[in-house]
mmCIF file of C-alpha atoms in Angstrom:
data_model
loop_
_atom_site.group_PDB
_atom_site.id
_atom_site.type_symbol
_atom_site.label_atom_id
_atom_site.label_comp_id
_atom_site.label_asym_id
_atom_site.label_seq_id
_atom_site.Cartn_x
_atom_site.Cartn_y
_atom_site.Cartn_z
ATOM 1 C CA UNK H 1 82.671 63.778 88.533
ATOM 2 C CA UNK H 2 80.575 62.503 91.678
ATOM 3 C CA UNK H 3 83.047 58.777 91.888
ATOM 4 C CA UNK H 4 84.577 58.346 95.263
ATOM 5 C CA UNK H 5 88.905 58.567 95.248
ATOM 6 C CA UNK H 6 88.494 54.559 96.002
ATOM 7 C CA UNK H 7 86.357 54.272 93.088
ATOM 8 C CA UNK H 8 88.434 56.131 90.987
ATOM 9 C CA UNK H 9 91.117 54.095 91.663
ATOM 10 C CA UNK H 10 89.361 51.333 90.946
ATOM 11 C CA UNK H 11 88.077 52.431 87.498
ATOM 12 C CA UNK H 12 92.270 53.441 86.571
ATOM 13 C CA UNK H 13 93.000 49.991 87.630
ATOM 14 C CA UNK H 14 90.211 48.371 85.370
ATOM 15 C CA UNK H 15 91.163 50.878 82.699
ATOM 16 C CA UNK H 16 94.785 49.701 83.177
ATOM 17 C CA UNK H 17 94.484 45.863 82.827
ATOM 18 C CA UNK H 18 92.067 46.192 79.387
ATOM 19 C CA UNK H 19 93.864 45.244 76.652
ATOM 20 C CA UNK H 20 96.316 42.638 78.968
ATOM 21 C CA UNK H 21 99.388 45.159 78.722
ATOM 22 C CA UNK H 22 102.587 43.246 79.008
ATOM 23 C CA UNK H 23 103.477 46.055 82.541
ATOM 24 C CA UNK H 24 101.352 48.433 84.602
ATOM 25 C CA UNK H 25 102.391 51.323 87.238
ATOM 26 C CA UNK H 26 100.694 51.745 89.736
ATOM 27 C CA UNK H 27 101.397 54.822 92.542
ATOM 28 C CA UNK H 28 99.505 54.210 96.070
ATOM 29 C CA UNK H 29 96.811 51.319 93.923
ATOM 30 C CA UNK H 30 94.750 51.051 97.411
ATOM 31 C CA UNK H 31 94.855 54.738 98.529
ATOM 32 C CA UNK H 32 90.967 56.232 99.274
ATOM 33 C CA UNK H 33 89.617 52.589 98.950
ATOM 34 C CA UNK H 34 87.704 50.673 101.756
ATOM 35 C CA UNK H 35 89.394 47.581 103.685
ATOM 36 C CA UNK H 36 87.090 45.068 101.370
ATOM 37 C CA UNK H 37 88.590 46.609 97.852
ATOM 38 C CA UNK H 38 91.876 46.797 99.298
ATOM 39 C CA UNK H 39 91.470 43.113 99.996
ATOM 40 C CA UNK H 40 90.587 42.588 96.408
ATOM 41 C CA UNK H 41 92.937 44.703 94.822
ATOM 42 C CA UNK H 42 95.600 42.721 96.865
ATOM 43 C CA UNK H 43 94.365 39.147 95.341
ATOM 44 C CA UNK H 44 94.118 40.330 91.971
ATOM 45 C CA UNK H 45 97.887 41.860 91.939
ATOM 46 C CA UNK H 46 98.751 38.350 93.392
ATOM 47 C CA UNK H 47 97.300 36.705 90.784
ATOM 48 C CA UNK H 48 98.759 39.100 88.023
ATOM 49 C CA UNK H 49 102.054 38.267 89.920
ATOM 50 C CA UNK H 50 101.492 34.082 89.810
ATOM 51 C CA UNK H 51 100.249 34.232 86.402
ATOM 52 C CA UNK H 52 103.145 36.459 85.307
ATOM 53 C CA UNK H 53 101.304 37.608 81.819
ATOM 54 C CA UNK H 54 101.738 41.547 83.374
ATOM 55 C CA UNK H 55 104.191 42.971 85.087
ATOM 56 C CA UNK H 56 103.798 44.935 87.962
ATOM 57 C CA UNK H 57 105.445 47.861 89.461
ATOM 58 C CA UNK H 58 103.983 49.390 92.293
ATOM 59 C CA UNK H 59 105.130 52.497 94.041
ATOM 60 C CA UNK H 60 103.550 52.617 97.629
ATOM 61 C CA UNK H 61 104.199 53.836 101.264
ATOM 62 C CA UNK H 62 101.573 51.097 102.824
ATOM 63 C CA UNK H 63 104.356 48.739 103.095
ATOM 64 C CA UNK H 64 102.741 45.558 104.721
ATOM 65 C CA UNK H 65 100.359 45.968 101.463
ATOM 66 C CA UNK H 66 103.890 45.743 99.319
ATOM 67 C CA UNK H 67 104.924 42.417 101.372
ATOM 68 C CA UNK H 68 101.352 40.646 100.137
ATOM 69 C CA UNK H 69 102.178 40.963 97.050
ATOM 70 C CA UNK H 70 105.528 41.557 95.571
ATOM 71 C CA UNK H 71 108.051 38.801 94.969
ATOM 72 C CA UNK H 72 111.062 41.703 93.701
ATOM 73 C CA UNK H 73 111.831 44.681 95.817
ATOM 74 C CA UNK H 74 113.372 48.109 94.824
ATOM 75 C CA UNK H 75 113.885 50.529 97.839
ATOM 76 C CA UNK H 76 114.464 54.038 96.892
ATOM 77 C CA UNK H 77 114.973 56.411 98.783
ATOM 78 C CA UNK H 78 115.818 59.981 98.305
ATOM 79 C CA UNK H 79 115.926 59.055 94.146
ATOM 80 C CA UNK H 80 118.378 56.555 95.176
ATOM 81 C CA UNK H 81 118.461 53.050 95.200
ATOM 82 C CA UNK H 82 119.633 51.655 98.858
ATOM 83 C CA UNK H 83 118.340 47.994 98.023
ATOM 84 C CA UNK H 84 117.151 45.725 95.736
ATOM 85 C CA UNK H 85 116.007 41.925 95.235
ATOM 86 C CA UNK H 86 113.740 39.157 95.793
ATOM 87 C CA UNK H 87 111.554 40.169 98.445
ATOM 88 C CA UNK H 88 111.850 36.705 100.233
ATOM 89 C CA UNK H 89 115.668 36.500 100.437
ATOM 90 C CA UNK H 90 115.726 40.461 101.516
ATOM 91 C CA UNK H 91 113.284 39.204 104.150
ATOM 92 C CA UNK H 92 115.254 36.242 105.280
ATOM 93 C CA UNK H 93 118.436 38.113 104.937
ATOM 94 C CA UNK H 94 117.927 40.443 107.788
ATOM 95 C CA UNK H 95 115.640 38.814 109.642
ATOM 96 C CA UNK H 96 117.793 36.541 112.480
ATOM 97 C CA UNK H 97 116.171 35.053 114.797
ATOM 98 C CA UNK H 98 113.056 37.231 116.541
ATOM 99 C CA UNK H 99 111.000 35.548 119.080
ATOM 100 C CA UNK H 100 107.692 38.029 121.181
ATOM 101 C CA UNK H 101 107.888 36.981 124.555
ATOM 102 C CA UNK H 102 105.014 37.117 126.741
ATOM 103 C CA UNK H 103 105.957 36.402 130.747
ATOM 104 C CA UNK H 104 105.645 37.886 134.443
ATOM 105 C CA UNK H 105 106.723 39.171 137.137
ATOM 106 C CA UNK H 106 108.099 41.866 134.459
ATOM 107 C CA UNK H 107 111.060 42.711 136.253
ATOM 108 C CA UNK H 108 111.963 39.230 136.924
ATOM 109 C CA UNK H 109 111.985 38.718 132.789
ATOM 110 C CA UNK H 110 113.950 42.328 132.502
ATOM 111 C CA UNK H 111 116.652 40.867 134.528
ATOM 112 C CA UNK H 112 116.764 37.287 133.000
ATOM 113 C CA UNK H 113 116.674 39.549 129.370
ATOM 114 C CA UNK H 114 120.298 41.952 130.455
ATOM 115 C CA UNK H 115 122.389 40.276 128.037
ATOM 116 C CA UNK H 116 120.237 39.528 125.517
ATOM 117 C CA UNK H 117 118.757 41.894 122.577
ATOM 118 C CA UNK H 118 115.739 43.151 123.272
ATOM 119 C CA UNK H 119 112.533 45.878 123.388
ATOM 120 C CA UNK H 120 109.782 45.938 125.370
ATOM 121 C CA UNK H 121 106.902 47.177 124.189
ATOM 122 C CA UNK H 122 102.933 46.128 125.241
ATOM 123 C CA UNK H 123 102.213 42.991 123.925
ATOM 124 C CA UNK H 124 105.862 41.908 125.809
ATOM 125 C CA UNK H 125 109.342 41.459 124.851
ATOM 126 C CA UNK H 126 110.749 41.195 121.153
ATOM 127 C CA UNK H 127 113.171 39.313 121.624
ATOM 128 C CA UNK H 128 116.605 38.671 118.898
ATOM 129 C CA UNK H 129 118.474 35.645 120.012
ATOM 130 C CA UNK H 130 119.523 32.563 117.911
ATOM 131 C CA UNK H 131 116.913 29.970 118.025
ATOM 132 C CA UNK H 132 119.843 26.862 119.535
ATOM 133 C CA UNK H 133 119.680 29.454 122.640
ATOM 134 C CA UNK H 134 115.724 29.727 123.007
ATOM 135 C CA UNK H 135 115.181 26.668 124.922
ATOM 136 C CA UNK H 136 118.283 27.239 127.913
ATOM 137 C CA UNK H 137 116.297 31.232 128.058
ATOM 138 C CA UNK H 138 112.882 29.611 129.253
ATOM 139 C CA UNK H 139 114.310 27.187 130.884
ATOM 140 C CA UNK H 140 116.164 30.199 133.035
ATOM 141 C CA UNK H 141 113.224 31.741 133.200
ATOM 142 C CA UNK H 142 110.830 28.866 134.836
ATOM 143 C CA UNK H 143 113.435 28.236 137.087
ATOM 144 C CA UNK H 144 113.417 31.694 138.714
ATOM 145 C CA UNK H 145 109.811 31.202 138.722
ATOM 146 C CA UNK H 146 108.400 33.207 135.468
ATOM 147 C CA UNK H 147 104.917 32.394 134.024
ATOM 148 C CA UNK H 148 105.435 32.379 129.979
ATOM 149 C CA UNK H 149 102.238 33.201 128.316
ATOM 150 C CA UNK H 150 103.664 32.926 124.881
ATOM 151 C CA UNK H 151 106.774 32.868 122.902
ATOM 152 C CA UNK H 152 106.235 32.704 119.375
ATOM 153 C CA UNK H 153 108.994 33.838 116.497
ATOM 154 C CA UNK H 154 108.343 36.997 114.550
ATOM 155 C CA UNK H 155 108.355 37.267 111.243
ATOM 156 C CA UNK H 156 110.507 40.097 109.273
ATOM 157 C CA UNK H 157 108.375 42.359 107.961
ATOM 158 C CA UNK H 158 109.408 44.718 105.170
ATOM 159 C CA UNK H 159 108.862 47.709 107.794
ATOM 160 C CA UNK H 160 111.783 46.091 109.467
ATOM 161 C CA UNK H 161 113.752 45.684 106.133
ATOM 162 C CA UNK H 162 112.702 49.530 105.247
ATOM 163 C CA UNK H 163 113.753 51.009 108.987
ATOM 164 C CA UNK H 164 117.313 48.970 109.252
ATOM 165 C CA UNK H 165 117.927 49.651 105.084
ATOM 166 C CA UNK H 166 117.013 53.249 104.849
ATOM 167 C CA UNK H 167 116.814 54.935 108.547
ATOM 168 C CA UNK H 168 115.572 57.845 109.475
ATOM 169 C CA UNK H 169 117.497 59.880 107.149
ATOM 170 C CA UNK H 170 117.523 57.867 104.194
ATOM 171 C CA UNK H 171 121.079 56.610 104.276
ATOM 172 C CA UNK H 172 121.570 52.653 104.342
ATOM 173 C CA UNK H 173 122.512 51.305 108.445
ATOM 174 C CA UNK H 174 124.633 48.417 108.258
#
């Protein structure tokens, strides 16, 4: 009585690890705790995970949080499994090739970007094009008489994984 929901959870985790149990489960492990013990919590599941004396399954809907520190991915949804694997080769798997793009005169870059894959959102363009075509694009681009501020390639994140796997409703998008 009187402990804080992020101390709480940090007292089950402690509780958990005494002992050094061969597995621990852990639903939401970060929920009600500030951005410093989430930090924490997140290095000490990565070590657990290097030093491989404990497993650990972790059930979670902060998914970036997930992609610090899990190595094997389960996706359920809806009870059901949709996918499963090492979290590195799911990754790479559906990632292609995603560049930002950050260039003016807009409308300029909207035309140049008609036949190529794309959403515009604040920060610019994201982008999906193979990376052999990247350099003929900004070349295009300069030519017409664009300003690039930045192109940098995005990483897949396991958002992106979750969204294309699952959808809206749950069932697997191929």
């Amino acid at each position: 009585e009187g402990f804080s929901t992020g101390m709480l959870q940090r007292l089950g985790l402690a509780f958990c690890l005494l002992g050094k149990p061969q597995m621990i489960v852990l639903d939401e492990p970060t929920s009600g705790m500030d951005p410093e013990y989430r930090v924490t919590v997140r290095e000490l599941l990565r070590s657990l995970r290097k030093t491989g004396d404990t497993t650990v399954i972790v059930s979670s809907h902060l998914l970036f949080e997930v992609q610090e520190v899990a190595d094997h991915l389960i996706l359920i949804r809806d009870g059901q499994v949709v996918l499963q694997g090492p979290l590195k080769e799911l990754l790479g798997e559906r990632s292609g090739s995603r560049y930002l793009l950050r260039a003016e005169p807009l409308e300029l870059v909207r035309q140049a970007l008609e036949k190529v894959p794309h959403r515009e959102s604040g920060d610019g363009f994201s982008l999906e094009l193979e990376r052999d075509k990247v350099p003929d694009l900004v070349a295009g681009l300069v030519r017409q008489g664009a300003r690039i501020y930045e192109l940098r390639e995005e990483r897949a994140s396991l958002e992106d994984l979750y969204l294309t796997t699952a959808g809206s409703k749950g069932v697997a998008v191929q």
